[in-house]
Coordinates of C-alpha atoms in Angstrom, one line a residue:
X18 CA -19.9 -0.2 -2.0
X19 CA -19.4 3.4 0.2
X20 CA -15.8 3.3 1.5
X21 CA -13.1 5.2 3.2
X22 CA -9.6 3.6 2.6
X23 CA -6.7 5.2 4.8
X24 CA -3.1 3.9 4.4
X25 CA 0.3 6.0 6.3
X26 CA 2.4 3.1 5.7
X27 CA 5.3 5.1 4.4
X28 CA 5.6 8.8 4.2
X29 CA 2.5 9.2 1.9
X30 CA -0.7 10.1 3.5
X31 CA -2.9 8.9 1.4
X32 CA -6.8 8.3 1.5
X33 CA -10.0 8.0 -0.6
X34 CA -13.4 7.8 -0.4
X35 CA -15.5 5.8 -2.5
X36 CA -19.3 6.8 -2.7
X37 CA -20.8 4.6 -5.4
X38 CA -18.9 5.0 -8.8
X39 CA -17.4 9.0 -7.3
X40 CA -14.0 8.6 -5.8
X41 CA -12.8 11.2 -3.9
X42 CA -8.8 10.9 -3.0
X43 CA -6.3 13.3 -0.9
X44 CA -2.8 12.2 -1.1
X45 CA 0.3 13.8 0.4
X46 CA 4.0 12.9 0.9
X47 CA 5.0 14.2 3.8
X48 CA 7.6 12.6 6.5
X49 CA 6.3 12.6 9.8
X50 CA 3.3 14.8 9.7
X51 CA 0.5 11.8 9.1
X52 CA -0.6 12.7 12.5
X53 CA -1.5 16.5 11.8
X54 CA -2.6 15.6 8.3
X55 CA -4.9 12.5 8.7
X56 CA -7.8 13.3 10.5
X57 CA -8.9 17.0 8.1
X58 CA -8.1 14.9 4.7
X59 CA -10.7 12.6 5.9
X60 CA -13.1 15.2 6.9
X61 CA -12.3 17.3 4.2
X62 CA -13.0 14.2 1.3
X63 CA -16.3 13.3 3.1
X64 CA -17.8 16.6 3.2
X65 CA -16.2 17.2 -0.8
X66 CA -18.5 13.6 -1.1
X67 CA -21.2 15.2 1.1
X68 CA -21.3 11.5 3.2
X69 CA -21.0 10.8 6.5
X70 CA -19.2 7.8 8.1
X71 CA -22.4 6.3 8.5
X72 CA -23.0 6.1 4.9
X73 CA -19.9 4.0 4.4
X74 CA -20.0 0.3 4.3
X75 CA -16.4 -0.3 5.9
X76 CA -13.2 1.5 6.1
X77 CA -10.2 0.0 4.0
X78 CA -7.1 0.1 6.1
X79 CA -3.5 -0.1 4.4
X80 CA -2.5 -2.9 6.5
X81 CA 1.7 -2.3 6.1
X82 CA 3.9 -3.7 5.4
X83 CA 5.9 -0.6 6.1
X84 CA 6.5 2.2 8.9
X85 CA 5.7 0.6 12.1
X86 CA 5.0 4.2 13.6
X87 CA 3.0 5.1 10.4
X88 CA 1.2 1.6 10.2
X89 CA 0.0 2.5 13.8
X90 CA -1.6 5.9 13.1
X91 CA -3.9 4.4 10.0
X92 CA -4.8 1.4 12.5
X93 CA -6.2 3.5 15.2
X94 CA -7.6 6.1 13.6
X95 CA -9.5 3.2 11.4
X96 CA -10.2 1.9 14.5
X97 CA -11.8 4.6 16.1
X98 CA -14.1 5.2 13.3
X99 CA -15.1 1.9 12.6
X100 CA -16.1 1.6 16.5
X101 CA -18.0 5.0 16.1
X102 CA -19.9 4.1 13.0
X103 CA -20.3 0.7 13.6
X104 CA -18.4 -0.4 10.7
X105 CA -16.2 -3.6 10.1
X106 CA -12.4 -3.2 8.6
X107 CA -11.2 -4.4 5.7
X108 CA -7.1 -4.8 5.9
X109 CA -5.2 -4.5 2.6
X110 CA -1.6 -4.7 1.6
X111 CA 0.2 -1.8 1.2
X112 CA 2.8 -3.8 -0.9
X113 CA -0.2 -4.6 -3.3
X114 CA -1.7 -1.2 -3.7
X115 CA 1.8 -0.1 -5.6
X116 CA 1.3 -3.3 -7.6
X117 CA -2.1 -2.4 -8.6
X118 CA -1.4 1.0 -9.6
X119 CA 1.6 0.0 -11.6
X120 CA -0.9 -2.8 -13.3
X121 CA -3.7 0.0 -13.6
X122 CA -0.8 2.0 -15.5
X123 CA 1.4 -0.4 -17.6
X124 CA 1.0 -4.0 -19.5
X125 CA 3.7 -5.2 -17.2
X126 CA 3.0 -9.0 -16.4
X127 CA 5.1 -9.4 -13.2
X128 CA 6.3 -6.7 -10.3
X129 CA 8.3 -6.6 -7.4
X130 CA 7.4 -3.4 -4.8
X131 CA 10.6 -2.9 -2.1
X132 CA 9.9 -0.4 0.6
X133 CA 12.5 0.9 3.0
X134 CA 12.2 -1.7 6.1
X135 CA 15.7 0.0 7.4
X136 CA 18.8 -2.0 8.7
X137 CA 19.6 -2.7 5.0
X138 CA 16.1 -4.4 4.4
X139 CA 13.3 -3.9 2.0
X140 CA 10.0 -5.0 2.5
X141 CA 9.1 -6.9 -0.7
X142 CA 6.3 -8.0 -2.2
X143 CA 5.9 -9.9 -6.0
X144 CA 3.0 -10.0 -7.7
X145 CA 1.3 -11.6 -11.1
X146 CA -0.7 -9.6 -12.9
X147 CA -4.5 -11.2 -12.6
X148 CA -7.3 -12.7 -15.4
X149 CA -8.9 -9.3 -13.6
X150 CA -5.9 -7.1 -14.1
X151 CA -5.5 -7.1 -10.2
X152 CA -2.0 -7.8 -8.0
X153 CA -1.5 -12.2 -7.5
X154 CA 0.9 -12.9 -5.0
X155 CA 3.6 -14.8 -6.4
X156 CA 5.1 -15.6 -2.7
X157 CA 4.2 -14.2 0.7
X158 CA 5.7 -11.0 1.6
X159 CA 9.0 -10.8 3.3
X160 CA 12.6 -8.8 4.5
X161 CA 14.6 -9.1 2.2
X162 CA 18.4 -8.5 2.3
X163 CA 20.9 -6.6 -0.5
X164 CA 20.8 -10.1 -2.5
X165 CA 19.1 -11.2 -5.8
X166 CA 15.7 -12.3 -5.8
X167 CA 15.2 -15.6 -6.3
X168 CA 12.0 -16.6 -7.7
X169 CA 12.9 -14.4 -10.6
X170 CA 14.7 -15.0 -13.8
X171 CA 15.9 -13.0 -16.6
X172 CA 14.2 -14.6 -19.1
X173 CA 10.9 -12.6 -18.5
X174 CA 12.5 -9.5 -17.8
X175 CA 11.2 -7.5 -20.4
X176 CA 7.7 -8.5 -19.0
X177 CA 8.5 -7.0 -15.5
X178 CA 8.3 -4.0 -13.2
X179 CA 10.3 -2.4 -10.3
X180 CA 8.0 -0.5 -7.9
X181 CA 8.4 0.7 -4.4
X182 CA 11.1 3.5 -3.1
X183 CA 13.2 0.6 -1.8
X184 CA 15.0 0.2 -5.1
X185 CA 16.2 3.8 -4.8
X186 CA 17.3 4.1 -1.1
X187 CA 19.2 0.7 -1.8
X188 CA 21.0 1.3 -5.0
X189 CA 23.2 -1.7 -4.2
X190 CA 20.0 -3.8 -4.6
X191 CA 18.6 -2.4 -7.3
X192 CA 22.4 -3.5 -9.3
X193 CA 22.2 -6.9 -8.2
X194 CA 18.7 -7.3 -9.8
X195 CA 19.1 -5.0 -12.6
X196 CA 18.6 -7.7 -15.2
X197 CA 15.5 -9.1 -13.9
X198 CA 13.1 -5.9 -14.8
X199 CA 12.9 -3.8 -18.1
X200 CA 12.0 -0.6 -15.9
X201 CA 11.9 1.0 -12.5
X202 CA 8.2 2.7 -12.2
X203 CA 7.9 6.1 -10.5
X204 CA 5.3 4.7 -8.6
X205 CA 6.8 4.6 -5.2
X206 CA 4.0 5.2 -2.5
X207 CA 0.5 3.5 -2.1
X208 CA -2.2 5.5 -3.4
X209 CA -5.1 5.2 -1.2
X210 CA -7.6 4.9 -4.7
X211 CA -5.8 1.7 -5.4
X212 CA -6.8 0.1 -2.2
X213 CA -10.3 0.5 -2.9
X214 CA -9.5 -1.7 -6.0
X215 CA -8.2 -4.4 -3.4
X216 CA -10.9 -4.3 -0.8
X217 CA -13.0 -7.8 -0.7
X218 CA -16.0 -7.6 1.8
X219 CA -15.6 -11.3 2.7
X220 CA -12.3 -10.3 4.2
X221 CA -14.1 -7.4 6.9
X222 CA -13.3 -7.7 10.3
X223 CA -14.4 -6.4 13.6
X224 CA -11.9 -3.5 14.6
X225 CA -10.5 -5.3 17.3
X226 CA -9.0 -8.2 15.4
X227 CA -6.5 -5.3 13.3
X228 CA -3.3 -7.1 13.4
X229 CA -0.4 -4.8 11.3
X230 CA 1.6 -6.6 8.8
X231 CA 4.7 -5.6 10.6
X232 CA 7.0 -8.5 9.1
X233 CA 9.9 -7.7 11.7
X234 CA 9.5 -8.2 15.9

């Protein structure tokens, strides 16, 4: 398939286009400036592809959880091109992009991805690694508090990953659960090349069904 993926969850910009097996990515980690950047990494990947948003299948949108202000600026843009091409969406958890990436990278069997949700919160997501090699959620993805994660045990710790930046802004959490993982990966951001990896086309929606995974009211 031709995609675009865009995700500005968190303070990466990140995005990639896929044009058959080529995949062309622009990535920066930059607080705050998703707006300014967004619009010429697209441009500037598309005409590096030499596509056009017509020549794209769907766009895959980094669906949060994460920075409601950030989660907002991938949504409409995605929604603005879809409506001009005429494509459908297809959403895609932020949460699981770091998962994939950390799979793509390491034989870990099990990860947990925390991301900053503020008020002493992470977003958190677990995952299973797949029969594919892809992210299986172990739970649904929720706030979580500075407490120890249940579903895990340390029995399989040596089998399992930390991911996410919310293990470093909350070192308190990150001691409570230090015997559950074997490492802390430096993989802290969704890369917009991992959502690509994610994207299933029976999941495309119209753009006006977008709903961000914003977790908290």
């Amino acid at each position: 398939m031709n995609l675009l993926a865009v995700d500005t969850s968190s303070i990466a910009c990140t995005i990639a286009v896929q044009i058959a097996d080529s995949v062309i990515e622009r990535h920066e980690e930059q607080p705050r400036e998703h707006t300014r950047l967004l619009m010429p990494m697209i441009r500037d990947a598309l005409q590096e592809a030499d596509a056009q948003l017509t020549d794209l299948d769907a766009i895959v949108l980094g669906n949060g959880p994460g920075s409601f202000i950030g989660m907002r600026i991938a949504a409409s843009v995605s929604q603005g091109l879809a409506y001009g091409a005429g494509l459908q969406i297809i959403p895609v958890s932020s949460l699981a992009a770091v998962a994939a990436e950390v799979f793509a990278t390491s034989n870990a069997a099990e990860v947990a991805v925390a991301q900053d949700a503020h008020m002493s919160e992470v977003y958190l997501g677990l995952f299973s690694r797949g029969k594919d090699g892809m992210p299986v959620p172990m739970a649904a993805e929720r706030l979580h508090r500075q407490g120890s994660i249940d579903e895990f045990s340390a029995d399989n710790a040596s089998q399992r990953i930390a991911a996410g930046e919310g293990w470093q802004h909350y070192p308190d959490l990150k001691t409570i659960n230090e015997s559950l993982f074997s490492e802390y990966s430096e993989v802290l951001y969704p890369h917009a090349k991992y959502l690509l990896s994610l994207a299933d086309p029976k999941a495309a929606i119209e753009p006006r069904d977008i709903s961000p995974s914003y977790l908290r009211q």
